[in-house]
Tab-separated table of C-alpha atoms and ligand atoms in Angstrom:
chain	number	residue	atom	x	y	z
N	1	UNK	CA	1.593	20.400	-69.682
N	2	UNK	CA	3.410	22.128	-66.982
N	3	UNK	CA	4.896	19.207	-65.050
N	4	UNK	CA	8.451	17.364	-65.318
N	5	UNK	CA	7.849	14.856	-68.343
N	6	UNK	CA	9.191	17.678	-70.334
N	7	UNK	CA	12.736	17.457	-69.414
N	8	UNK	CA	14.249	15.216	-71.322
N	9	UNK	CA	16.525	12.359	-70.644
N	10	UNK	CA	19.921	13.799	-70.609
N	11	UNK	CA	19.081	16.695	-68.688
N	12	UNK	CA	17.715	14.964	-66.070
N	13	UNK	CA	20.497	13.806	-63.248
N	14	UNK	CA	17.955	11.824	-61.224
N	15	UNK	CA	18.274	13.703	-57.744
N	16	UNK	CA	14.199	12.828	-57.129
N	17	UNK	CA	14.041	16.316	-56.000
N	18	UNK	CA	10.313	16.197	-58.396
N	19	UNK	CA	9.787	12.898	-56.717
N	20	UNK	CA	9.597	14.478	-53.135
N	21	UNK	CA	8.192	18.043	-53.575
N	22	UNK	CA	5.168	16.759	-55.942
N	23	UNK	CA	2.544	17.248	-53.345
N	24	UNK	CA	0.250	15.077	-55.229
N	25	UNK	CA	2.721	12.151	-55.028
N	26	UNK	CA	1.926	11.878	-58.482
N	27	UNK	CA	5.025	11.306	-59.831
N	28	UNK	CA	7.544	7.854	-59.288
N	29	UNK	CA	10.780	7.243	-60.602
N	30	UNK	CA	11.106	4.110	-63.058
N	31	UNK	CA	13.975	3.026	-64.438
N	32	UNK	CA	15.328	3.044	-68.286
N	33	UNK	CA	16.539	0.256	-70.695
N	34	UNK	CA	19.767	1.343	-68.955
N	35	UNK	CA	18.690	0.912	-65.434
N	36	UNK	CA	18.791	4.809	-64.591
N	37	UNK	CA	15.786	6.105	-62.415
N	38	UNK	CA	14.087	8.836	-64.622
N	39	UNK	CA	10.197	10.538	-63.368
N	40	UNK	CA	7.194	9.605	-64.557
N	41	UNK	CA	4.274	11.358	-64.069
N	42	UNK	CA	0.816	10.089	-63.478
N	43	UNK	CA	-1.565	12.027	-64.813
N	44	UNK	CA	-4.599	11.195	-63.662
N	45	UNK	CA	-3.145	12.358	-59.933
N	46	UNK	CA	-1.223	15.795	-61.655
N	47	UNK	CA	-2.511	19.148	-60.943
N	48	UNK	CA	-0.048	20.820	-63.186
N	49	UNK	CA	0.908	22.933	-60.669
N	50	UNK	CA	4.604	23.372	-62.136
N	51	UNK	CA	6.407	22.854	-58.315
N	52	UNK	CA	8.313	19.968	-60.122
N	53	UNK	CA	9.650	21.848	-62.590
N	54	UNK	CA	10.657	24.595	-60.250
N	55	UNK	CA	12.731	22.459	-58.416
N	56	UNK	CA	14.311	21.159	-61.387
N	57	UNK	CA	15.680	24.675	-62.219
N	58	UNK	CA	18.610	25.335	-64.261
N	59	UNK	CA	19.629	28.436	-61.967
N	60	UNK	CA	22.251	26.676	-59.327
N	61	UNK	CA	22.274	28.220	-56.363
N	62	UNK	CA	26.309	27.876	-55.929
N	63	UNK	CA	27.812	28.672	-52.738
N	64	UNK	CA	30.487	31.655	-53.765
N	65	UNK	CA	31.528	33.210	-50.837
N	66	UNK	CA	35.407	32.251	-50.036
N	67	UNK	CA	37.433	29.038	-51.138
N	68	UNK	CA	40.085	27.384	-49.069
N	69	UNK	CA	41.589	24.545	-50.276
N	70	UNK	CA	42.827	21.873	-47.338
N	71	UNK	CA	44.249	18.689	-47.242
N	72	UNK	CA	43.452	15.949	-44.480
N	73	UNK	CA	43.956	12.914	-43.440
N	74	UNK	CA	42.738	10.801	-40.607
N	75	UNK	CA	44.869	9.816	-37.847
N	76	UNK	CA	42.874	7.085	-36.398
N	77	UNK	CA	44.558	4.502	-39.322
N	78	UNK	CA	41.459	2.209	-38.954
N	79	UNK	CA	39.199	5.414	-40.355
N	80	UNK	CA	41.585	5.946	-42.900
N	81	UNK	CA	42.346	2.601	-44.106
N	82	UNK	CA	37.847	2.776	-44.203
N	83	UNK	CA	37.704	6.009	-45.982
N	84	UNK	CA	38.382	6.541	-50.310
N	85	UNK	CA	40.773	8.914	-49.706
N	86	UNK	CA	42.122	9.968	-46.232
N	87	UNK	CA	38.825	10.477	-44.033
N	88	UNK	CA	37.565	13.874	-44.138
N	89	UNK	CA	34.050	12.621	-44.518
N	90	UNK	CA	34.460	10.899	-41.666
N	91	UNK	CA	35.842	13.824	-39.698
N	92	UNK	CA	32.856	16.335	-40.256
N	93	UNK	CA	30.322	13.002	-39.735
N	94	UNK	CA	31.619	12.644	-36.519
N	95	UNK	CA	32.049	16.871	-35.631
N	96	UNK	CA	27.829	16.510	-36.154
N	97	UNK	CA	27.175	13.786	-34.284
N	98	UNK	CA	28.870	14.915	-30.978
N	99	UNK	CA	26.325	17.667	-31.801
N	100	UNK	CA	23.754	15.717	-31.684
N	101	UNK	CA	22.878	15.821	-35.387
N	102	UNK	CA	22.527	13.222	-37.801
N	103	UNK	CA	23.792	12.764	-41.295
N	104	UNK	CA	22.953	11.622	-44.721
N	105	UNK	CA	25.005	10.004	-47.146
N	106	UNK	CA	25.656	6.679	-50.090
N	107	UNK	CA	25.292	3.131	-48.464
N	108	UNK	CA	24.124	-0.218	-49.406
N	109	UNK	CA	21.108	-2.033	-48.365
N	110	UNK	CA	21.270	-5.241	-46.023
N	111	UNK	CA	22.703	-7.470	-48.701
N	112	UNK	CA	24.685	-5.014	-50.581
N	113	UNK	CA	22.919	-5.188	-54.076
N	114	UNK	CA	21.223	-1.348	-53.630
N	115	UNK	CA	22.552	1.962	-52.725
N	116	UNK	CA	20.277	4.140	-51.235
N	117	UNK	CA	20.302	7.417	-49.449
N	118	UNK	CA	20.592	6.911	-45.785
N	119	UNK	CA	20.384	8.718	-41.614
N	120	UNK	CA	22.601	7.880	-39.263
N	121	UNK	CA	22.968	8.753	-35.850
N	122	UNK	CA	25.422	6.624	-34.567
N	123	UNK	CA	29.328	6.567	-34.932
N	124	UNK	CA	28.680	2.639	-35.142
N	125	UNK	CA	26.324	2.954	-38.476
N	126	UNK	CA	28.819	5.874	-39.766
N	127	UNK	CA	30.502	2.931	-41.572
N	128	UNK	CA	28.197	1.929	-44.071
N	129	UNK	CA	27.950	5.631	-45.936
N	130	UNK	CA	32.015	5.710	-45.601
N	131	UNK	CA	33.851	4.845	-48.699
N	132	UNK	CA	32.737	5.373	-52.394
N	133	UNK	CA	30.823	3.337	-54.183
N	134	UNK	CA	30.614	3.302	-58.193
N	135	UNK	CA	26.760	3.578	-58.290
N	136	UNK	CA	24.224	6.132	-58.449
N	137	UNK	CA	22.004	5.863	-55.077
N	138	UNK	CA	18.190	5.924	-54.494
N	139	UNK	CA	17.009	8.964	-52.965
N	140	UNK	CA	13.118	8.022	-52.628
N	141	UNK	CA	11.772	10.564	-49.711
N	142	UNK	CA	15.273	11.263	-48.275
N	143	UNK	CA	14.946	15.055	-48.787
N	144	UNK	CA	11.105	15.084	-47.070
N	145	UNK	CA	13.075	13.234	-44.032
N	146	UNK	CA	15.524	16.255	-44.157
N	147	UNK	CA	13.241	18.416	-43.902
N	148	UNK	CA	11.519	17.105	-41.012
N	149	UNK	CA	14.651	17.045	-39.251
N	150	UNK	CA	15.559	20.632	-39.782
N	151	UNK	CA	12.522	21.795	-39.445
N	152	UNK	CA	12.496	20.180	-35.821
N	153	UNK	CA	15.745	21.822	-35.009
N	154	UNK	CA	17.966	19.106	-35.465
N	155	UNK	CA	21.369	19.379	-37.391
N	156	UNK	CA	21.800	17.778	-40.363
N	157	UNK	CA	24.938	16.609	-42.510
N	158	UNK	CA	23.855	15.870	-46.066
N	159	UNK	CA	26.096	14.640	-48.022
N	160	UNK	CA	26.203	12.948	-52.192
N	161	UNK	CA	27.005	14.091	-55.302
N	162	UNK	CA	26.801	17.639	-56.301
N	163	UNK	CA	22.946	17.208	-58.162
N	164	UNK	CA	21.937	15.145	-54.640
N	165	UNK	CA	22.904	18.492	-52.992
N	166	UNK	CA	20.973	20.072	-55.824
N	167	UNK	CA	18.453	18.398	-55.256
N	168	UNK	CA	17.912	18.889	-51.719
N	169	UNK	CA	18.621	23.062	-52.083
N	170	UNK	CA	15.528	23.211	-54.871
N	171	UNK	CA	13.600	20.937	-52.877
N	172	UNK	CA	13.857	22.610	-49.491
N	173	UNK	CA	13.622	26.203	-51.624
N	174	UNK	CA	15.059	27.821	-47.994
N	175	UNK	CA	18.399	28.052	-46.126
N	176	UNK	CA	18.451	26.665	-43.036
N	177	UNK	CA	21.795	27.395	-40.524
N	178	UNK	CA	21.359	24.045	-39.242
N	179	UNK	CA	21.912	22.404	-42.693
N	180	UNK	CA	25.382	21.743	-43.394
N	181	UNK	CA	25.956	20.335	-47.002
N	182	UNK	CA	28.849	18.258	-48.267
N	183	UNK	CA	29.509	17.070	-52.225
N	184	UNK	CA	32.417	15.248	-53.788
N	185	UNK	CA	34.348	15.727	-56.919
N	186	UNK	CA	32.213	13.259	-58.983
N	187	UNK	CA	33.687	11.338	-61.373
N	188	UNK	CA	29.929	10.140	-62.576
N	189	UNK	CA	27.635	7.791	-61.312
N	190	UNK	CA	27.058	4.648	-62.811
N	191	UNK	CA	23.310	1.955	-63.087
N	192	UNK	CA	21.990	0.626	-60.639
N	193	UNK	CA	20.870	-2.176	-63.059
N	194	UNK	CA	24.412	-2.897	-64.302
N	195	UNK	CA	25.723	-3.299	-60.471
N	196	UNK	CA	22.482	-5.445	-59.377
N	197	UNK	CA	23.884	-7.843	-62.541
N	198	UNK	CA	27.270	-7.860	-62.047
N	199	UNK	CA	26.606	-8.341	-58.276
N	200	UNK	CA	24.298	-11.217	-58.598
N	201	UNK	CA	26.805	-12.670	-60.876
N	202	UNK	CA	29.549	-12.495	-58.068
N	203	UNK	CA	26.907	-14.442	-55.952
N	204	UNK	CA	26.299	-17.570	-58.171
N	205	UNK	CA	30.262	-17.375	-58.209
N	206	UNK	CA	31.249	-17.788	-55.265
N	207	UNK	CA	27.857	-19.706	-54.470
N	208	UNK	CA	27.157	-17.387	-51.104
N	209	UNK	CA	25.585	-13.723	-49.988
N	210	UNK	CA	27.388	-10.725	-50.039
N	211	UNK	CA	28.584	-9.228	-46.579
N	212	UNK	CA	30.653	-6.205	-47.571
N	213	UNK	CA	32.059	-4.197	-50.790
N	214	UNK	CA	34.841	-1.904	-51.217
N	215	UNK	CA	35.306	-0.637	-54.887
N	216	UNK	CA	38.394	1.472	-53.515
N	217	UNK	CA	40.304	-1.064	-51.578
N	218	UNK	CA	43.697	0.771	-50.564
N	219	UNK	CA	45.712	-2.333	-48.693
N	220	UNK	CA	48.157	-2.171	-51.724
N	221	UNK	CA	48.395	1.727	-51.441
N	222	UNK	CA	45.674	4.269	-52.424
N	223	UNK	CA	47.471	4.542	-56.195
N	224	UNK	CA	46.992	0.809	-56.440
N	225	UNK	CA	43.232	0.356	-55.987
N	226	UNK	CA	41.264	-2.341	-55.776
N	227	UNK	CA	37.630	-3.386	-55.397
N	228	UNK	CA	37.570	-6.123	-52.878
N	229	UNK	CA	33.914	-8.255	-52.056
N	230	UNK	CA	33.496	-10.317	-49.372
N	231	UNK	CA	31.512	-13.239	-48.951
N	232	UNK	CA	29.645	-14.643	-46.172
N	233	UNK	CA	31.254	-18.459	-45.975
N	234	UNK	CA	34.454	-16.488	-45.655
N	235	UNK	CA	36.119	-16.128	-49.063
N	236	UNK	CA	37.348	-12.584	-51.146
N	237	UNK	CA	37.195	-11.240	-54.542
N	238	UNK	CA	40.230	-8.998	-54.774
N	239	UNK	CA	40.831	-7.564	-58.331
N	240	UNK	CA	42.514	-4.483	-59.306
N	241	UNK	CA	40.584	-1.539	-60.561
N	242	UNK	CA	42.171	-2.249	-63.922
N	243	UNK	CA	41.030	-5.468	-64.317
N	244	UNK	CA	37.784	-5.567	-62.907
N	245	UNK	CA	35.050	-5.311	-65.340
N	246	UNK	CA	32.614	-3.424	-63.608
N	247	UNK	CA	35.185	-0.413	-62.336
N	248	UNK	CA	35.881	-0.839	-66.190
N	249	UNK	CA	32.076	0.275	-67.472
N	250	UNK	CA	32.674	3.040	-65.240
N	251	UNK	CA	36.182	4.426	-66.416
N	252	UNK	CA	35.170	3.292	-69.898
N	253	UNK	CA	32.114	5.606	-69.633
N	254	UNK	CA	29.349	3.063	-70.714
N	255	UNK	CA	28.047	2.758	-67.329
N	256	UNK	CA	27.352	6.090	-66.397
N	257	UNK	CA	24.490	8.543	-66.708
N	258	UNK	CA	23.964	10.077	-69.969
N	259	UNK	CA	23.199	13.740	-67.997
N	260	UNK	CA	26.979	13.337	-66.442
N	261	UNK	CA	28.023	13.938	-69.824
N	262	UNK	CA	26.767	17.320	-69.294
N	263	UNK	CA	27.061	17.841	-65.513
N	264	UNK	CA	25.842	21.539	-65.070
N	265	UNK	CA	27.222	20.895	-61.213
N	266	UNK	CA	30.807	20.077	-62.588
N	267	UNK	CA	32.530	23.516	-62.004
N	268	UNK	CA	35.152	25.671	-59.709
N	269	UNK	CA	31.831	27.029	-58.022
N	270	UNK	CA	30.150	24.920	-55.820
N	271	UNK	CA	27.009	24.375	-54.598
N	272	UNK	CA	27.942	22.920	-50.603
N	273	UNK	CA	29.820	23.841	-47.607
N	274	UNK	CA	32.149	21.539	-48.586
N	275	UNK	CA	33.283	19.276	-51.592
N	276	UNK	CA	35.511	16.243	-50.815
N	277	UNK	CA	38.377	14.254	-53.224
N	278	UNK	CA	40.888	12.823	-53.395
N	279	UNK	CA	44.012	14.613	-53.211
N	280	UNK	CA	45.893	13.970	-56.485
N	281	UNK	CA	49.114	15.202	-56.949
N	282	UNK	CA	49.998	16.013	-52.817
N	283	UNK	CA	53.126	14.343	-53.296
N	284	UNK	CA	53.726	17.255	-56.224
N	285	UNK	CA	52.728	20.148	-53.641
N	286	UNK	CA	53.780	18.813	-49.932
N	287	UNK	CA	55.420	15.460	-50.136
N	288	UNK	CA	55.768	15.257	-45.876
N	289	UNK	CA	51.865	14.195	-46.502
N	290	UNK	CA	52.225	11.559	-49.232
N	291	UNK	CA	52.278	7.789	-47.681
N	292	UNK	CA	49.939	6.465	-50.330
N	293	UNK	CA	47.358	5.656	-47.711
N	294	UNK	CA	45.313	8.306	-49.178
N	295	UNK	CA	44.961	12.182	-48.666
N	296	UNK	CA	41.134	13.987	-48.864
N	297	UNK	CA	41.313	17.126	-51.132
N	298	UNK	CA	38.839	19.475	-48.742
N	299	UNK	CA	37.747	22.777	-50.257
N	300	UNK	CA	35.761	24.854	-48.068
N	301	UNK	CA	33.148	27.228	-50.088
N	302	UNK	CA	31.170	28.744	-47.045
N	303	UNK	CA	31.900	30.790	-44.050
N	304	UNK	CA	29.366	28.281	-42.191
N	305	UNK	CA	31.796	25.740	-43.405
N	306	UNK	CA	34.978	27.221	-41.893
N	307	UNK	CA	33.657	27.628	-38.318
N	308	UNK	CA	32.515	24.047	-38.273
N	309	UNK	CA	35.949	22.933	-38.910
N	310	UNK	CA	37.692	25.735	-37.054
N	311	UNK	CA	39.224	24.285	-34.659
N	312	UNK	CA	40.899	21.012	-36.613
N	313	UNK	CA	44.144	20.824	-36.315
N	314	UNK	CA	44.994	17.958	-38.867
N	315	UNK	CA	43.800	19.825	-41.635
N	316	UNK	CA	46.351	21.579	-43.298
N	317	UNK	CA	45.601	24.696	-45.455
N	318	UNK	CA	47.607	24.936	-48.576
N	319	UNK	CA	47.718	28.143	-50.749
N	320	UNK	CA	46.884	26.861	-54.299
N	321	UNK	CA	44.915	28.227	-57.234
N	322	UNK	CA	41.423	26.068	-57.589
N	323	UNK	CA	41.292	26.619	-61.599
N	324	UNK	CA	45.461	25.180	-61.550
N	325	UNK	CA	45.008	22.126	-59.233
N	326	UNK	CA	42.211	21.492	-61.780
N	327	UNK	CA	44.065	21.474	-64.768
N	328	UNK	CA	46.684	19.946	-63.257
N	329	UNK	CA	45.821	17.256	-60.895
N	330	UNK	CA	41.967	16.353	-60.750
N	331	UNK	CA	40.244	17.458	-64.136
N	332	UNK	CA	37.134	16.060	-62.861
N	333	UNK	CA	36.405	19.065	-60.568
N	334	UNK	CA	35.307	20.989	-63.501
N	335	UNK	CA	35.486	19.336	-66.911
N	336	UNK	CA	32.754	16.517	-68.061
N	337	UNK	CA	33.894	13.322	-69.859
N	338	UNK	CA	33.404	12.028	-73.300
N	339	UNK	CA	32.220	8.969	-75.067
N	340	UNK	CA	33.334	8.907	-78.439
N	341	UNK	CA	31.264	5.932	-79.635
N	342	UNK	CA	27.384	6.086	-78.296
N	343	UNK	CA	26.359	3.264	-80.913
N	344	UNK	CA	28.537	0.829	-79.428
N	345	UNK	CA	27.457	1.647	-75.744
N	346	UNK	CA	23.818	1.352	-77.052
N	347	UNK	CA	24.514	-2.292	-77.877
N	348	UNK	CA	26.165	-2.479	-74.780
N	349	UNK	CA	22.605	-2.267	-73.144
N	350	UNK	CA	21.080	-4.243	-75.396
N	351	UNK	CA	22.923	-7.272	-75.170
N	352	UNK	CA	23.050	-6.460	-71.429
N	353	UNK	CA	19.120	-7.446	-71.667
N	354	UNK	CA	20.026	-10.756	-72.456
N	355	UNK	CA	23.428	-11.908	-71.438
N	356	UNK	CA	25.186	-11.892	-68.307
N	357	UNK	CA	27.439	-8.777	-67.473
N	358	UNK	CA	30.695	-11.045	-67.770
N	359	UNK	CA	29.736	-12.151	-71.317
N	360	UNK	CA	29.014	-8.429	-72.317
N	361	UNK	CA	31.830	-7.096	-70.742
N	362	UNK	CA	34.294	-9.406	-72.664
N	363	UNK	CA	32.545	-8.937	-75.592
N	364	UNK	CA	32.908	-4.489	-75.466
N	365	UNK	CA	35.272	-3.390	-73.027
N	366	UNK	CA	38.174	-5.975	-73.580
N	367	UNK	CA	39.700	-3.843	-75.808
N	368	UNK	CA	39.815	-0.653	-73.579
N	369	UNK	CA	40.579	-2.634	-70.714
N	370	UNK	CA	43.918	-3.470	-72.176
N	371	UNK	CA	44.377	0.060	-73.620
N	372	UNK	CA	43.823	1.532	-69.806
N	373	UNK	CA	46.275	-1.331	-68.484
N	374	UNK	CA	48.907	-0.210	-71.053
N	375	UNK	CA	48.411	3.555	-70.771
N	376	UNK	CA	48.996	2.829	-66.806
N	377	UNK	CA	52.439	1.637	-67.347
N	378	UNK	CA	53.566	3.422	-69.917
N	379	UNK	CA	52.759	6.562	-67.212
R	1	LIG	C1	31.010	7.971	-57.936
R	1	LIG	C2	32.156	8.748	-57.364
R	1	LIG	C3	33.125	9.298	-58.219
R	1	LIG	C4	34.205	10.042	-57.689
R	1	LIG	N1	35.133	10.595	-58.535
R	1	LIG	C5	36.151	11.332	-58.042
R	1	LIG	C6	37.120	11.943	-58.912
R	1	LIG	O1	37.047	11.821	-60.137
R	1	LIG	N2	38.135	12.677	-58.342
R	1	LIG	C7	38.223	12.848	-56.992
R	1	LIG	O2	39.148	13.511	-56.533
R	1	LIG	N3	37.325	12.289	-56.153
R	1	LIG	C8	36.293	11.538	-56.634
R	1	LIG	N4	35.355	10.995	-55.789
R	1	LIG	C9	35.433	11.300	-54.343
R	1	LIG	C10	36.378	10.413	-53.586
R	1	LIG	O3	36.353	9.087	-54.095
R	1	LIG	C11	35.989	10.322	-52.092
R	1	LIG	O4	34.622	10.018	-51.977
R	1	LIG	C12	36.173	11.614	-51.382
R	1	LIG	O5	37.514	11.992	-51.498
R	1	LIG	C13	35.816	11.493	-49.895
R	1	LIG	O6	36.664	10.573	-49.318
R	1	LIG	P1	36.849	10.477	-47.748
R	1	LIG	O7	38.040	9.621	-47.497
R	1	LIG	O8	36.844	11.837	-47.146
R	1	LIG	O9	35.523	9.817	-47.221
R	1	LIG	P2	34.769	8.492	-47.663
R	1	LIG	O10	34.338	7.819	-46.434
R	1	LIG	O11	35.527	7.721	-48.647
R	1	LIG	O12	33.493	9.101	-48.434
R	1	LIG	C14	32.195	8.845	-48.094
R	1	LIG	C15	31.285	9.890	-48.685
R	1	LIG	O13	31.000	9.601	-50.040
R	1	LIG	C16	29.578	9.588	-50.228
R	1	LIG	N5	29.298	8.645	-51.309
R	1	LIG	C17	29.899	7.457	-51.546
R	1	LIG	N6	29.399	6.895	-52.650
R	1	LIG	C18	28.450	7.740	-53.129
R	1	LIG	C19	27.572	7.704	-54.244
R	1	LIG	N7	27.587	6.720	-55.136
R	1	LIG	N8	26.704	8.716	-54.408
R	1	LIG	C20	26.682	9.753	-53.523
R	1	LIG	N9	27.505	9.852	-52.465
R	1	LIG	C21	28.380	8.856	-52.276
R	1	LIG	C22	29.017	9.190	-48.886
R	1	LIG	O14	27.685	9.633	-48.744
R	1	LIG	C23	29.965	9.937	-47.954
R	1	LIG	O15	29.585	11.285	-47.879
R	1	LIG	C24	34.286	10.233	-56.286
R	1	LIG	C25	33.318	9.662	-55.439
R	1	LIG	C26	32.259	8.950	-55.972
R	1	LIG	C27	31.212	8.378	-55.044
């Protein structure tokens, strides 16, 4: 059998890079116990011709040529107070569009209980893909509509985590100059199921449909996040990520993808002309920058990458050492977390099947809720 059922679980990051290159459409992407999308082939419609497999190669084609390490932040304050961290998404988006290219990114679906891979064209739709959002997003046939795009001589923007760039690279197996690729420092991406539960929840609550979600809600300051929801008869859910249950599945790592465990994008190489984060520990290396309205860590990796942004003068190039600021300030950039007990997340999922996520929650991440809250204050 040469086709993708033989990668197994946790190597597979669910980028549906097999999903679009099959050209059999033979393969779909269901989802696990745990709500992750995994491929599954049908055989009756395989012709074992291996191109899955070949895009699901464990050769990364990292982008290596230079490294410049800038921070940004937006001053239009309404972008800003929009973005995670201080709007540099936003700021290459936009350099794109008034090319007249589109771009790809995270954003929710109509009433905000799926994230899916999106275009946009507009400044106006820019909004929804802003922002990040603690879930891992549906791909489907986003890197076929890529394709088509490029191929018709359009620029493109495609942005995600580091696999969803994966992804696309294997899939389009060519570089294009008109491709300009942008990944963030993942922290991990959590279920799909586990949102669409705790979402629905937040529904019967507050007995009304969703019209907007913010899991990093900075109106307190960017160090003092908050996922806010808002509701369409006018009321808020306002909670602090240290209290809120979901954000806590994700920090706790029980809600996030068993392959992010062992992210083979997670390093000081990346794959993009650009990877995004925040910018922990600015107030440690230029404190002028540092209002706690948030500050975008932007590391350039391509020469492609630098000409785009050549002429910006808001970003500010600092001279720091990639492998230091890691260890340092933002671990994430190259080192994978760690669950120390899998049996008790297992049960997490089970009871999941048949409880509501507020029940389960109390019942397993109480205690490391209060553990996080403490070691919080005691920093
Ligand atoms: C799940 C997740 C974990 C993160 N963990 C860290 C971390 O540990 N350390 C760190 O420094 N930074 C982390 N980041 C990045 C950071 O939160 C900001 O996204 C980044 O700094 C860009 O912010 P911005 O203000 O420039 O733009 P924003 O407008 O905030 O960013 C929007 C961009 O994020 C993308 N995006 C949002 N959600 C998703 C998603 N679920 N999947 C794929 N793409 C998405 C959009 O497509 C768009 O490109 C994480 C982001 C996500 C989504």
């Amino acid at each position: 059998m040469s086709n993708i059922s033989i990668i197994l679980p946790h190597n597979c990051c669910g980028c549906e890079a097999c999903l679009n290159i099959c050209p059999t459409n033979a393969i779909k992407m269901d989802a696990d116990l745990e709500g992750f999308l995994y491929p599954s082939v049908d055989n009756c419609k395989c012709i074992d011709c291996g191109i899955c497999l070949e895009a699901c190669k464990d050769s990364i084609p990292f982008n290596n040529e230079l490294q410049n390490i800038y921070s940004y932040y937006s001053v239009n304050e309404d972008v800003r107070s929009r973005s995670s961290s201080g709007g540099a998404f936003s700021m290459i988006a936009e350099i794109i569009l008034n090319k007249g290219g589109v771009v790809y990114g995270a954003g929710f679906n109509s009433d905000y209980t799926e994230l899916i891979h999106v275009k946009v064209t507009t400044f106006d739709e820019l909004d929804n893909i802003r922002r990040s959002k603690f879930i891992q997003s549906r791909k489907s046939d986003i890197y076929t509509d890529v394709q088509q795009k490029l191929d018709s001589g359009v620029i493109v923007l495609f942005t995600g985590t580091p696999c969803e760039v994966g992804g696309l690279k294997t899939y389009l197996q060519k570089d294009y100059d008109s491709l300009y690729t942008c990944d963030l420092i993942c922290g991990c991406v959590s279920s799909p199921k586990v949102y669409k539960k705790y979402i629905d929840e937040m529904k019967q609550n507050f007995k009304s449909e969703v019209v907007f979600v913010n899991f990093k809600d900075k109106r307190n300051g960017w160090r003092n996040k908050a996922i806010s929801i808002n509701f369409s008869n006018g009321e808020e859910y306002y909670n602090s990520i240290l209290d809120d249950y979901y954000v806590v599945s994700f920090h706790s790592r029980f809600n996030i993808r068993p392959s992010c465990f062992n992210c083979k994008y997670r390093s000081l190489l990346r794959i993009s002309d650009f990877t995004l984060g925040d910018f922990w520990g600015i107030e440690n290396i230029d404190k002028t920058q540092d209002d706690n309205k948030g500050v975008s860590f932007v590391l350039v990796n391509t020469r492609k990458g630098t000409d785009l942004l050549a002429k910006n003068e808001d970003l500010h190039f600092l001279k720091l050492d990639l492998e230091e600021y890691s260890i340092k300030y933002n671990s994430r950039i190259d080192k994978n977390p760690e669950l120390e007990d899998w049996s008790m997340r297992k049960a997490f999922y089970k009871d999941l099947e048949n409880s509501s996520f507020s029940v389960v929650a109390e019942k397993y991440l109480r205690e490391i809720k209060e553990k996080r809250k403490l070691r919080k204050m005691q920093k």
